[in-house]
Amino acid sequence: MTYRCFLAALFSGALLLSLSACDDSSTVGLGVGPDSLEGGQPVTVTASPDTFDTFTEVDVTSQVASSTDSIPSNGHRILVGAVDDPLVGTVVTRGHIDFRQPDDVGNFESIDGVNLVLQTEYRYGDTSSVQTIDVREADTEIQSDWTADETGITFGDVITSFDIAASDTTVTVSLPSSWVAANGPTLFSTSTGSDSYDDLFEGLVLTTQSGNRVTGFDRESSFLQVAYQPAANVQDTLEYDGAKSFTHIERTTTASPPSGTELLQDGLGTNLVTNFDFNDSPFDELGVVPVNRAELVLPIDSTALEQSTPANFVRPSLEGIFLRARAVDSLRAETSTGELSLCRSLGLQTTVESSCLIDLSLTSTGLGAPNSAMRRIVERTLLEEAPLFDRYVLELNAGEPTITPLLLSTPDATNENNRPRLQVTVVPQN
């Protein structure tokens, strides 16, 4: 699982505001003095961060079922393959998957065969070629806190290989009879301790052999299918469901994003640091006024993405984008149900690390936060004359390992409309 999913942290106190006037006739330009806030006419101010720095915090890309009765509902994807992206560079991934022994395992007369059944759900790279994947036996138990760059993980030689086209949705891989003869009895072991199934079998590892593509397999829908005879001349099958997963991710060549952009990428953990200072002008000049609208926009350089995309090359779209706003220490009081009082008062969901969750959407101008959420945050901040949050964290595909890139425009982008900004419209009172 990607527990530390793709992050863009927004730390407070890091930036000063640069201000620009709105050209709309219904607004009043900035820096024209307090008289501009009289008359009840809407006033729009725009704040643009003057710092856009990155840091790295590699994602956790493993997850282990918490009990024998449940398989985690998130973090269930493993990535396999290598992709050379002219924008991102070369990224190589390796997938580990382990399986849960069914409860109804019993004696067997013979084992006729074992199939590895994989369900695809993610494709990144060249869709015109065939990808060849090697299947290996794992010799290390997956841990729940492994990060994408985990080192020292060993695995065995190639058991078998298989080809997969970009259009394939289900892949069934027949494991060789020699492997079945050597490992079949382990699958049926009901012993405990060092002779137990869990101790003897650590799952399988999928590595890339060829192909310019990374494929994601859904762990929850993938399984080992064991055909066997519980008694002479009686046929039956068992399914060993995927219960543990891990993806190793590494970049082997340098990325070359165009100037005026920051390249962020899930899995590799490239994060962004920025902030808006509500204690600085013009917010400190607005006073306590009703906030009509507040828009946070983080523009994406879609033109650069398109220009660096070869023919038959696919980058998966962003599947889920969230902003985690971490409450300042003085506002971390919880309700009886474990929610943050601050989050509840703002109509937001409480999430990890004393944070409130804000959904983001992909609009024509980039990533945007809902006006309703940002309006309440800005209005209360102006009312209390103190920040509510000390950092904001951008999450992509929470729980789902990916290598999907995000190309954000920076404050020094050539086109002013492509610069990150917080735009606030207030209605001064007569």
C-alpha positions as a Markdown table, in Angstrom:
| # | Residue | x | y | z |
|---|---|---|---|---|
| 1 | Met | 0.0 | 0.0 | 0.0 |
| 2 | Thr | 1.0 | 3.5 | -0.5 |
| 3 | Tyr | 0.5 | 4.8 | 3.0 |
| 4 | Arg | 2.6 | 7.8 | 2.4 |
| 5 | Cys | 0.9 | 8.4 | -0.9 |
| 6 | Phe | 2.1 | 11.0 | -3.4 |
| 7 | Leu | 2.6 | 14.3 | -1.3 |
| 8 | Ala | 2.8 | 18.0 | -1.9 |
| 9 | Ala | 3.2 | 19.6 | 1.5 |
| 10 | Leu | 2.3 | 23.2 | 2.0 |
| 11 | Phe | 4.2 | 24.5 | 5.1 |
| 12 | Ser | 3.2 | 27.7 | 6.8 |
| 13 | Gly | 5.5 | 30.6 | 7.3 |
| 14 | Ala | 7.5 | 29.7 | 4.2 |
| 15 | Leu | 6.4 | 32.3 | 1.8 |
| 16 | Leu | 5.5 | 36.0 | 1.3 |
| 17 | Leu | 2.6 | 37.0 | -0.9 |
| 18 | Ser | 3.0 | 38.8 | -4.2 |
| 19 | Leu | -0.2 | 40.6 | -5.1 |
| 20 | Ser | -1.8 | 41.4 | -8.4 |
| 21 | Ala | -5.0 | 43.4 | -9.2 |
| 22 | Cys | -8.0 | 41.8 | -10.8 |
| 23 | Asp | -8.9 | 43.5 | -14.1 |
| 24 | Asp | -12.6 | 42.7 | -13.8 |
| 25 | Ser | -14.7 | 45.9 | -13.5 |
| 26 | Ser | -16.5 | 44.5 | -10.5 |
| 27 | Thr | -13.4 | 44.3 | -8.4 |
| 28 | Val | -11.0 | 46.9 | -6.9 |
| 29 | Gly | -7.2 | 46.7 | -7.5 |
| 30 | Leu | -4.8 | 45.8 | -4.7 |
| 31 | Gly | -2.8 | 48.3 | -2.7 |
| 32 | Val | -5.1 | 51.3 | -3.2 |
| 33 | Gly | -5.8 | 51.8 | 0.5 |
| 34 | Pro | -8.6 | 51.0 | 3.0 |
| 35 | Asp | -11.0 | 53.3 | 1.1 |
| 36 | Ser | -11.3 | 50.6 | -1.6 |
| 37 | Leu | -13.0 | 48.4 | 1.0 |
| 38 | Glu | -16.0 | 50.7 | 1.4 |
| 39 | Gly | -19.3 | 50.8 | -0.5 |
| 40 | Gly | -20.2 | 47.1 | -0.3 |
| 41 | Gln | -18.7 | 46.3 | -3.7 |
| 42 | Pro | -16.9 | 43.0 | -4.2 |
| 43 | Val | -13.1 | 43.1 | -3.9 |
| 44 | Thr | -10.9 | 40.4 | -5.3 |
| 45 | Val | -7.3 | 39.8 | -4.2 |
| 46 | Thr | -4.9 | 37.3 | -5.7 |
| 47 | Ala | -2.0 | 35.8 | -3.8 |
| 48 | Ser | 0.8 | 34.0 | -5.6 |
| 49 | Pro | 3.6 | 32.1 | -3.7 |
| 50 | Asp | 7.1 | 33.3 | -4.5 |
| 51 | Thr | 8.7 | 30.0 | -3.4 |
| 52 | Phe | 8.1 | 26.5 | -4.9 |
| 53 | Asp | 10.6 | 24.0 | -3.5 |
| 54 | Thr | 10.6 | 20.2 | -3.5 |
| 55 | Phe | 11.7 | 17.6 | -1.1 |
| 56 | Thr | 11.6 | 13.8 | -1.1 |
| 57 | Glu | 9.7 | 11.4 | 1.2 |
| 58 | Val | 9.5 | 8.0 | -0.4 |
| 59 | Asp | 6.1 | 6.3 | -0.3 |
| 60 | Val | 5.3 | 3.2 | 1.6 |
| 61 | Thr | 4.1 | 0.8 | -1.1 |
| 62 | Ser | 3.4 | -2.3 | 0.9 |
| 63 | Gln | 0.4 | -3.5 | 2.8 |
| 64 | Val | -0.4 | -6.6 | 4.9 |
| 65 | Ala | -3.8 | -7.9 | 5.8 |
| 66 | Ser | -4.6 | -6.9 | 9.4 |
| 67 | Ser | -6.4 | -10.1 | 10.2 |
| 68 | Thr | -7.2 | -13.5 | 8.7 |
| 69 | Asp | -10.7 | -12.3 | 8.1 |
| 70 | Ser | -10.0 | -9.3 | 6.0 |
| 71 | Ile | -8.0 | -8.2 | 3.1 |
| 72 | Pro | -7.2 | -4.4 | 3.1 |
| 73 | Ser | -9.4 | -2.5 | 0.7 |
| 74 | Asn | -6.6 | -0.1 | -0.4 |
| 75 | Gly | -3.0 | -0.5 | -1.4 |
| 76 | His | -4.0 | -3.5 | -3.4 |
| 77 | Arg | -2.0 | -2.7 | -6.6 |
| 78 | Ile | 1.4 | -4.0 | -7.5 |
| 79 | Leu | 3.4 | -2.5 | -10.4 |
| 80 | Val | 5.7 | -4.5 | -12.7 |
| 81 | Gly | 7.8 | -3.3 | -15.6 |
| 82 | Ala | 10.1 | -0.6 | -16.8 |
| 83 | Val | 9.2 | 2.5 | -18.7 |
| 84 | Asp | 11.3 | 5.1 | -20.5 |
| 85 | Asp | 9.3 | 8.4 | -20.4 |
| 86 | Pro | 10.9 | 11.4 | -22.2 |
| 87 | Leu | 9.4 | 13.6 | -19.5 |
| 88 | Val | 10.0 | 11.5 | -16.4 |
| 89 | Gly | 13.1 | 9.5 | -17.3 |
| 90 | Thr | 13.3 | 5.7 | -16.9 |
| 91 | Val | 11.4 | 4.2 | -14.0 |
| 92 | Val | 11.7 | 0.5 | -13.1 |
| 93 | Thr | 9.2 | -1.3 | -10.8 |
| 94 | Arg | 9.0 | -4.8 | -9.3 |
| 95 | Gly | 5.9 | -6.3 | -7.7 |
| 96 | His | 5.7 | -8.7 | -4.8 |
| 97 | Ile | 2.5 | -10.6 | -3.9 |
| 98 | Asp | 1.7 | -13.2 | -1.2 |
| 99 | Phe | -1.4 | -15.3 | -0.9 |
| 100 | Arg | -3.7 | -16.4 | 1.9 |
| 101 | Gln | -4.3 | -20.1 | 2.4 |
| 102 | Pro | -8.0 | -20.9 | 2.2 |
| 103 | Asp | -9.8 | -22.1 | 5.4 |
| 104 | Asp | -11.0 | -25.3 | 3.8 |
| 105 | Val | -7.6 | -26.8 | 3.0 |
| 106 | Gly | -7.5 | -30.5 | 3.6 |
| 107 | Asn | -5.7 | -33.6 | 2.5 |
| 108 | Phe | -4.9 | -34.3 | -1.2 |
| 109 | Glu | -4.3 | -37.3 | -3.3 |
| 110 | Ser | -2.4 | -35.4 | -6.0 |
| 111 | Ile | -1.9 | -31.8 | -7.2 |
| 112 | Asp | -2.7 | -31.5 | -10.9 |
| 113 | Gly | -1.5 | -27.9 | -11.5 |
| 114 | Val | -1.1 | -24.4 | -10.1 |
| 115 | Asn | -2.1 | -21.2 | -12.1 |
| 116 | Leu | -1.2 | -17.7 | -11.2 |
| 117 | Val | -4.2 | -15.5 | -12.2 |
| 118 | Leu | -3.6 | -11.8 | -12.5 |
| 119 | Gln | -6.1 | -9.0 | -13.1 |
| 120 | Thr | -4.7 | -5.8 | -14.8 |
| 121 | Glu | -5.9 | -2.3 | -13.8 |
| 122 | Tyr | -3.1 | 0.1 | -14.6 |
| 123 | Arg | -0.9 | 0.7 | -17.7 |
| 124 | Tyr | 1.8 | 3.3 | -18.2 |
| 125 | Gly | 4.0 | 3.5 | -21.3 |
| 126 | Asp | 4.0 | 2.0 | -24.8 |
| 127 | Thr | 0.7 | 0.3 | -25.6 |
| 128 | Ser | 1.8 | -1.1 | -29.0 |
| 129 | Ser | 4.3 | -3.7 | -27.8 |
| 130 | Val | 4.2 | -6.9 | -25.8 |
| 131 | Gln | 5.6 | -6.8 | -22.3 |
| 132 | Thr | 7.5 | -9.9 | -21.0 |
| 133 | Ile | 7.4 | -10.6 | -17.2 |
| 134 | Asp | 9.4 | -13.1 | -15.2 |
| 135 | Val | 7.8 | -14.9 | -12.2 |
| 136 | Arg | 10.1 | -15.7 | -9.3 |
| 137 | Glu | 9.7 | -17.2 | -5.9 |
| 138 | Ala | 9.9 | -14.8 | -3.0 |
| 139 | Asp | 12.1 | -15.6 | 0.0 |
| 140 | Thr | 11.4 | -12.6 | 2.2 |
| 141 | Glu | 8.1 | -12.0 | 4.0 |
| 142 | Ile | 6.4 | -8.7 | 3.0 |
| 143 | Gln | 6.4 | -6.2 | 5.8 |
| 144 | Ser | 3.7 | -3.5 | 6.2 |
| 145 | Asp | 6.1 | -0.6 | 6.4 |
| 146 | Trp | 8.3 | -1.2 | 3.3 |
| 147 | Thr | 9.0 | 1.9 | 1.3 |
| 148 | Ala | 9.3 | 1.9 | -2.5 |
| 149 | Asp | 13.1 | 2.2 | -2.2 |
| 150 | Glu | 13.5 | -0.7 | 0.3 |
| 151 | Thr | 16.8 | -2.4 | 0.0 |
| 152 | Gly | 18.1 | -5.9 | 0.9 |
| 153 | Ile | 15.1 | -7.7 | -0.4 |
| 154 | Thr | 16.1 | -11.0 | -2.0 |
| 155 | Phe | 14.2 | -13.4 | -4.3 |
| 156 | Gly | 14.8 | -16.5 | -6.3 |
| 157 | Asp | 15.5 | -17.4 | -9.9 |
| 158 | Val | 13.0 | -17.3 | -12.7 |
| 159 | Ile | 10.3 | -19.9 | -12.3 |
| 160 | Thr | 8.5 | -19.0 | -15.6 |
| 161 | Ser | 7.8 | -16.1 | -17.9 |
| 162 | Phe | 4.8 | -14.7 | -19.7 |
| 163 | Asp | 3.8 | -12.1 | -22.2 |
| 164 | Ile | 1.1 | -9.5 | -21.7 |
| 165 | Ala | -0.4 | -7.1 | -24.2 |
| 166 | Ala | -1.7 | -3.7 | -23.2 |
| 167 | Ser | -5.2 | -4.8 | -24.0 |
| 168 | Asp | -5.1 | -7.9 | -21.8 |
| 169 | Thr | -7.4 | -7.7 | -18.7 |
| 170 | Thr | -6.8 | -11.2 | -17.2 |
| 171 | Val | -3.6 | -13.2 | -17.4 |
| 172 | Thr | -3.4 | -16.8 | -16.4 |
| 173 | Val | 0.1 | -18.2 | -16.0 |
| 174 | Ser | 0.6 | -21.9 | -15.6 |
| 175 | Leu | 3.5 | -22.6 | -13.2 |
| 176 | Pro | 5.8 | -25.4 | -14.3 |
| 177 | Ser | 5.2 | -29.0 | -13.1 |
| 178 | Ser | 8.7 | -29.0 | -11.5 |
| 179 | Trp | 7.7 | -26.1 | -9.3 |
| 180 | Val | 4.3 | -27.7 | -8.5 |
| 181 | Ala | 6.0 | -30.9 | -7.4 |
| 182 | Ala | 8.4 | -29.0 | -5.2 |
| 183 | Asn | 6.0 | -26.5 | -3.7 |
| 184 | Gly | 2.6 | -28.1 | -4.0 |
| 185 | Pro | 2.7 | -29.9 | -0.6 |
| 186 | Thr | 3.6 | -26.6 | 1.1 |
| 187 | Leu | 0.3 | -25.0 | -0.2 |
| 188 | Phe | -1.6 | -27.7 | 1.7 |
| 189 | Ser | 0.4 | -27.6 | 4.9 |
| 190 | Thr | -1.7 | -27.3 | 8.0 |
| 191 | Ser | 1.3 | -27.6 | 10.4 |
| 192 | Thr | 2.3 | -24.8 | 12.7 |
| 193 | Gly | 5.6 | -23.1 | 13.5 |
| 194 | Ser | 8.4 | -23.5 | 11.0 |
| 195 | Asp | 6.5 | -26.1 | 8.9 |
| 196 | Ser | 3.4 | -23.9 | 8.5 |
| 197 | Tyr | 2.3 | -22.6 | 5.1 |
| 198 | Asp | 3.0 | -19.0 | 6.1 |
| 199 | Asp | 6.6 | -19.8 | 7.1 |
| 200 | Leu | 7.3 | -22.0 | 4.1 |
| 201 | Phe | 5.8 | -19.9 | 1.3 |
| 202 | Glu | 6.4 | -16.2 | 1.0 |
| 203 | Gly | 4.7 | -15.6 | -2.3 |
| 204 | Leu | 5.9 | -14.6 | -5.7 |
| 205 | Val | 7.9 | -11.7 | -7.2 |
| 206 | Leu | 7.3 | -10.3 | -10.7 |
| 207 | Thr | 10.1 | -8.6 | -12.5 |
| 208 | Thr | 10.4 | -7.2 | -16.0 |
| 209 | Gln | 12.3 | -8.9 | -18.8 |
| 210 | Ser | 11.3 | -6.6 | -21.8 |
| 211 | Gly | 8.8 | -4.0 | -22.9 |
| 212 | Asn | 8.6 | -0.3 | -22.4 |
| 213 | Arg | 5.6 | -0.4 | -20.1 |
| 214 | Val | 4.6 | -0.7 | -16.4 |
| 215 | Thr | 1.5 | -2.8 | -15.7 |
| 216 | Gly | -0.4 | -2.7 | -12.5 |
| 217 | Phe | -2.1 | -5.8 | -11.2 |
| 218 | Asp | -5.0 | -5.7 | -8.7 |
| 219 | Arg | -4.0 | -7.8 | -5.7 |
| 220 | Glu | -7.6 | -8.4 | -4.5 |
| 221 | Ser | -8.6 | -9.9 | -7.8 |
| 222 | Ser | -5.4 | -11.9 | -8.3 |
| 223 | Phe | -5.0 | -15.4 | -6.9 |
| 224 | Leu | -3.3 | -18.8 | -7.1 |
| 225 | Gln | -5.6 | -21.4 | -8.5 |
| 226 | Val | -4.7 | -24.9 | -7.4 |
| 227 | Ala | -6.2 | -27.9 | -9.2 |
| 228 | Tyr | -6.0 | -31.1 | -7.1 |
| 229 | Gln | -7.6 | -34.4 | -6.2 |
| 230 | Pro | -8.8 | -34.6 | -2.6 |
| 231 | Ala | -9.4 | -38.3 | -3.3 |
| 232 | Ala | -8.8 | -40.7 | -6.1 |
| 233 | Asn | -10.6 | -39.7 | -9.3 |
| 234 | Val | -12.2 | -36.6 | -7.6 |
| 235 | Gln | -11.4 | -33.2 | -9.1 |
| 236 | Asp | -11.5 | -29.9 | -7.2 |
| 237 | Thr | -9.9 | -26.5 | -7.1 |
| 238 | Leu | -8.8 | -24.0 | -4.4 |
| 239 | Glu | -8.1 | -20.3 | -4.7 |
| 240 | Tyr | -5.4 | -18.6 | -2.6 |
| 241 | Asp | -6.4 | -14.9 | -2.6 |
| 242 | Gly | -3.8 | -12.1 | -2.7 |
| 243 | Ala | -3.3 | -10.8 | 0.9 |
| 244 | Lys | 0.0 | -9.0 | 0.9 |
| 245 | Ser | 1.7 | -6.8 | -1.6 |
| 246 | Phe | 4.7 | -4.6 | -2.2 |
| 247 | Thr | 6.0 | -2.6 | -5.1 |
| 248 | His | 9.7 | -1.5 | -5.5 |
| 249 | Ile | 10.2 | 1.6 | -7.5 |
| 250 | Glu | 13.4 | 3.3 | -8.7 |
| 251 | Arg | 14.3 | 6.0 | -11.2 |
| 252 | Thr | 17.4 | 5.0 | -13.2 |
| 253 | Thr | 17.8 | 8.1 | -15.4 |
| 254 | Thr | 17.3 | 11.8 | -14.6 |
| 255 | Ala | 14.0 | 13.6 | -15.3 |
| 256 | Ser | 14.0 | 16.7 | -17.5 |
| 257 | Pro | 10.9 | 18.8 | -16.9 |
| 258 | Pro | 10.6 | 22.0 | -18.9 |
| 259 | Ser | 11.5 | 25.3 | -17.2 |
| 260 | Gly | 8.7 | 27.0 | -15.2 |
| 261 | Thr | 7.4 | 23.6 | -14.0 |
| 262 | Glu | 7.9 | 21.2 | -11.1 |
| 263 | Leu | 7.6 | 17.5 | -11.8 |
| 264 | Leu | 6.1 | 15.5 | -9.0 |
| 265 | Gln | 5.6 | 11.7 | -9.2 |
| 266 | Asp | 3.8 | 9.3 | -7.1 |
| 267 | Gly | 5.7 | 6.4 | -5.7 |
| 268 | Leu | 9.1 | 8.2 | -5.8 |
| 269 | Gly | 7.8 | 10.6 | -3.2 |
| 270 | Thr | 8.7 | 14.0 | -4.8 |
| 271 | Asn | 6.9 | 16.6 | -2.6 |
| 272 | Leu | 6.3 | 20.3 | -2.9 |
| 273 | Val | 6.6 | 23.0 | -0.2 |
| 274 | Thr | 4.8 | 26.3 | -0.4 |
| 275 | Asn | 2.3 | 28.4 | 1.5 |
| 276 | Phe | 0.2 | 31.6 | 1.7 |
| 277 | Asp | 0.7 | 33.9 | 4.6 |
| 278 | Phe | -2.6 | 35.3 | 5.9 |
| 279 | Asn | -0.8 | 37.6 | 8.3 |
| 280 | Asp | 0.6 | 39.6 | 5.3 |
| 281 | Ser | -1.0 | 42.2 | 3.0 |
| 282 | Pro | -3.6 | 42.2 | 1.6 |
| 283 | Phe | -5.3 | 39.8 | 4.1 |
| 284 | Asp | -4.2 | 41.8 | 7.1 |
| 285 | Glu | -5.9 | 44.9 | 5.5 |
| 286 | Leu | -9.3 | 43.2 | 4.8 |
| 287 | Gly | -10.4 | 43.0 | 8.4 |
| 288 | Val | -13.5 | 40.9 | 9.3 |
| 289 | Val | -15.5 | 40.8 | 6.1 |
| 290 | Pro | -17.7 | 38.2 | 4.5 |
| 291 | Val | -15.9 | 36.0 | 2.0 |
| 292 | Asn | -17.9 | 35.5 | -1.2 |
| 293 | Arg | -15.5 | 33.2 | -2.9 |
| 294 | Ala | -12.1 | 31.6 | -2.4 |
| 295 | Glu | -10.3 | 29.6 | -5.1 |
| 296 | Leu | -7.1 | 27.7 | -4.7 |
| 297 | Val | -5.7 | 26.8 | -8.2 |
| 298 | Leu | -2.5 | 24.7 | -8.9 |
| 299 | Pro | -2.2 | 24.8 | -12.7 |
| 300 | Ile | -1.0 | 21.8 | -14.6 |
| 301 | Asp | 1.2 | 22.3 | -17.6 |
| 302 | Ser | -0.9 | 20.1 | -19.9 |
| 303 | Thr | 0.8 | 21.5 | -23.1 |
| 304 | Ala | 4.2 | 20.2 | -22.0 |
| 305 | Leu | 2.7 | 16.8 | -21.1 |
| 306 | Glu | 1.2 | 16.5 | -24.5 |
| 307 | Gln | 4.4 | 17.6 | -26.3 |
| 308 | Ser | 6.5 | 15.0 | -24.5 |
| 309 | Thr | 4.1 | 12.1 | -25.2 |
| 310 | Pro | 5.3 | 9.7 | -27.9 |
| 311 | Ala | 2.8 | 7.9 | -30.2 |
| 312 | Asn | 1.0 | 4.9 | -28.6 |
| 313 | Phe | 2.3 | 6.1 | -25.2 |
| 314 | Val | -0.1 | 6.4 | -22.3 |
| 315 | Arg | 0.2 | 8.0 | -18.9 |
| 316 | Pro | -2.7 | 7.1 | -16.6 |
| 317 | Ser | -4.9 | 9.9 | -15.5 |
| 318 | Leu | -4.9 | 11.0 | -11.9 |
| 319 | Glu | -7.5 | 8.8 | -10.0 |
| 320 | Gly | -8.0 | 10.6 | -6.8 |
| 321 | Ile | -6.6 | 13.9 | -5.5 |
| 322 | Phe | -6.9 | 15.1 | -1.9 |
| 323 | Leu | -5.6 | 18.0 | 0.2 |
| 324 | Arg | -4.8 | 17.2 | 3.8 |
| 325 | Ala | -4.7 | 20.4 | 5.9 |
| 326 | Arg | -3.0 | 19.7 | 9.2 |
| 327 | Ala | -4.4 | 21.7 | 12.1 |
| 328 | Val | -2.1 | 24.0 | 14.2 |
| 329 | Asp | -1.3 | 22.6 | 17.7 |
| 330 | Ser | -3.9 | 24.8 | 19.4 |
| 331 | Leu | -6.7 | 23.5 | 17.2 |
| 332 | Arg | -6.2 | 19.8 | 17.5 |
| 333 | Ala | -9.0 | 19.1 | 20.1 |
| 334 | Glu | -11.1 | 16.1 | 19.2 |
| 335 | Thr | -14.8 | 15.3 | 19.7 |
| 336 | Ser | -16.1 | 12.3 | 21.5 |
| 337 | Thr | -16.1 | 10.4 | 18.1 |
| 338 | Gly | -12.5 | 11.1 | 17.4 |
| 339 | Glu | -13.1 | 13.9 | 14.9 |
| 340 | Leu | -11.2 | 17.2 | 15.0 |
| 341 | Ser | -13.6 | 19.9 | 16.2 |
| 342 | Leu | -12.0 | 22.2 | 13.6 |
| 343 | Cys | -12.7 | 19.8 | 10.8 |
| 344 | Arg | -16.3 | 19.3 | 11.9 |
| 345 | Ser | -16.9 | 23.1 | 12.1 |
| 346 | Leu | -15.6 | 23.5 | 8.6 |
| 347 | Gly | -17.7 | 20.7 | 7.2 |
| 348 | Leu | -14.6 | 18.6 | 6.4 |
| 349 | Gln | -13.7 | 15.0 | 7.1 |
| 350 | Thr | -11.0 | 14.3 | 9.7 |
| 351 | Thr | -8.0 | 12.3 | 8.4 |
| 352 | Val | -4.6 | 11.2 | 9.6 |
| 353 | Glu | -2.1 | 13.4 | 11.4 |
| 354 | Ser | -4.6 | 15.8 | 12.9 |
| 355 | Ser | -5.7 | 16.9 | 9.5 |
| 356 | Cys | -8.9 | 17.9 | 7.6 |
| 357 | Leu | -9.5 | 16.4 | 4.2 |
| 358 | Ile | -10.3 | 18.6 | 1.2 |
| 359 | Asp | -11.2 | 17.0 | -2.1 |
| 360 | Leu | -9.4 | 18.4 | -5.2 |
| 361 | Ser | -10.7 | 18.2 | -8.7 |
| 362 | Leu | -9.1 | 18.5 | -12.1 |
| 363 | Thr | -10.5 | 21.6 | -13.9 |
| 364 | Ser | -9.7 | 23.4 | -17.1 |
| 365 | Thr | -7.2 | 25.6 | -15.1 |
| 366 | Gly | -5.5 | 22.8 | -13.1 |
| 367 | Leu | -6.1 | 21.3 | -9.7 |
| 368 | Gly | -8.7 | 23.2 | -7.7 |
| 369 | Ala | -10.1 | 23.1 | -4.2 |
| 370 | Pro | -13.9 | 23.5 | -3.7 |
| 371 | Asn | -14.9 | 27.1 | -3.2 |
| 372 | Ser | -17.1 | 26.1 | -0.3 |
| 373 | Ala | -14.2 | 24.6 | 1.7 |
| 374 | Met | -11.7 | 27.3 | 0.9 |
| 375 | Arg | -14.2 | 30.0 | 1.6 |
| 376 | Arg | -14.9 | 28.7 | 5.1 |
| 377 | Ile | -11.2 | 28.4 | 5.8 |
| 378 | Val | -10.3 | 31.9 | 4.6 |
| 379 | Glu | -13.3 | 33.5 | 6.3 |
| 380 | Arg | -12.5 | 31.9 | 9.7 |
| 381 | Thr | -8.8 | 32.7 | 9.4 |
| 382 | Leu | -9.6 | 36.3 | 8.8 |
| 383 | Leu | -12.1 | 36.3 | 11.7 |
| 384 | Glu | -9.6 | 34.8 | 14.2 |
| 385 | Glu | -6.6 | 36.6 | 12.7 |
| 386 | Ala | -4.5 | 33.4 | 13.0 |
| 387 | Pro | -3.8 | 30.5 | 10.7 |
| 388 | Leu | -5.9 | 27.3 | 11.1 |
| 389 | Phe | -3.4 | 25.0 | 9.5 |
| 390 | Asp | 0.4 | 24.7 | 9.6 |
| 391 | Arg | 0.7 | 22.6 | 6.4 |
| 392 | Tyr | -1.3 | 21.2 | 3.5 |
| 393 | Val | -0.5 | 17.8 | 2.0 |
| 394 | Leu | -1.5 | 16.9 | -1.6 |
| 395 | Glu | -2.3 | 13.2 | -1.9 |
| 396 | Leu | -2.6 | 11.3 | -5.2 |
| 397 | Asn | -4.3 | 7.9 | -5.5 |
| 398 | Ala | -4.4 | 7.3 | -1.7 |
| 399 | Gly | -3.5 | 3.7 | -1.0 |
| 400 | Glu | -2.8 | 2.8 | -4.6 |
| 401 | Pro | 0.9 | 2.6 | -5.7 |
| 402 | Thr | 1.4 | 4.4 | -9.0 |
| 403 | Ile | 4.1 | 6.2 | -10.9 |
| 404 | Thr | 1.7 | 8.7 | -12.4 |
| 405 | Pro | 3.5 | 12.1 | -12.9 |
| 406 | Leu | 2.1 | 15.6 | -12.1 |
| 407 | Leu | 3.6 | 18.6 | -13.9 |
| 408 | Leu | 2.8 | 21.7 | -12.0 |
| 409 | Ser | 3.4 | 25.2 | -13.2 |
| 410 | Thr | 5.5 | 27.3 | -10.9 |
| 411 | Pro | 5.1 | 31.0 | -9.8 |
| 412 | Asp | 7.6 | 32.0 | -12.5 |
| 413 | Ala | 5.7 | 30.4 | -15.4 |
| 414 | Thr | 5.7 | 32.6 | -18.5 |
| 415 | Asn | 2.0 | 32.7 | -18.7 |
| 416 | Glu | 0.5 | 34.5 | -15.7 |
| 417 | Asn | -2.7 | 32.5 | -15.9 |
| 418 | Asn | -0.6 | 29.3 | -15.4 |
| 419 | Arg | 0.8 | 30.4 | -12.0 |
| 420 | Pro | -0.4 | 28.9 | -8.7 |
| 421 | Arg | -2.6 | 31.2 | -6.8 |
| 422 | Leu | -5.2 | 31.8 | -4.1 |
| 423 | Gln | -7.9 | 34.2 | -5.3 |
| 424 | Val | -10.3 | 35.6 | -2.7 |
| 425 | Thr | -13.3 | 37.7 | -3.2 |
| 426 | Val | -14.7 | 39.6 | -0.2 |
| 427 | Val | -17.7 | 41.9 | 0.2 |
| 428 | Pro | -16.9 | 44.9 | 2.4 |
| 429 | Gln | -19.7 | 46.2 | 4.6 |
| 430 | Asn | -21.0 | 49.8 | 4.4 |
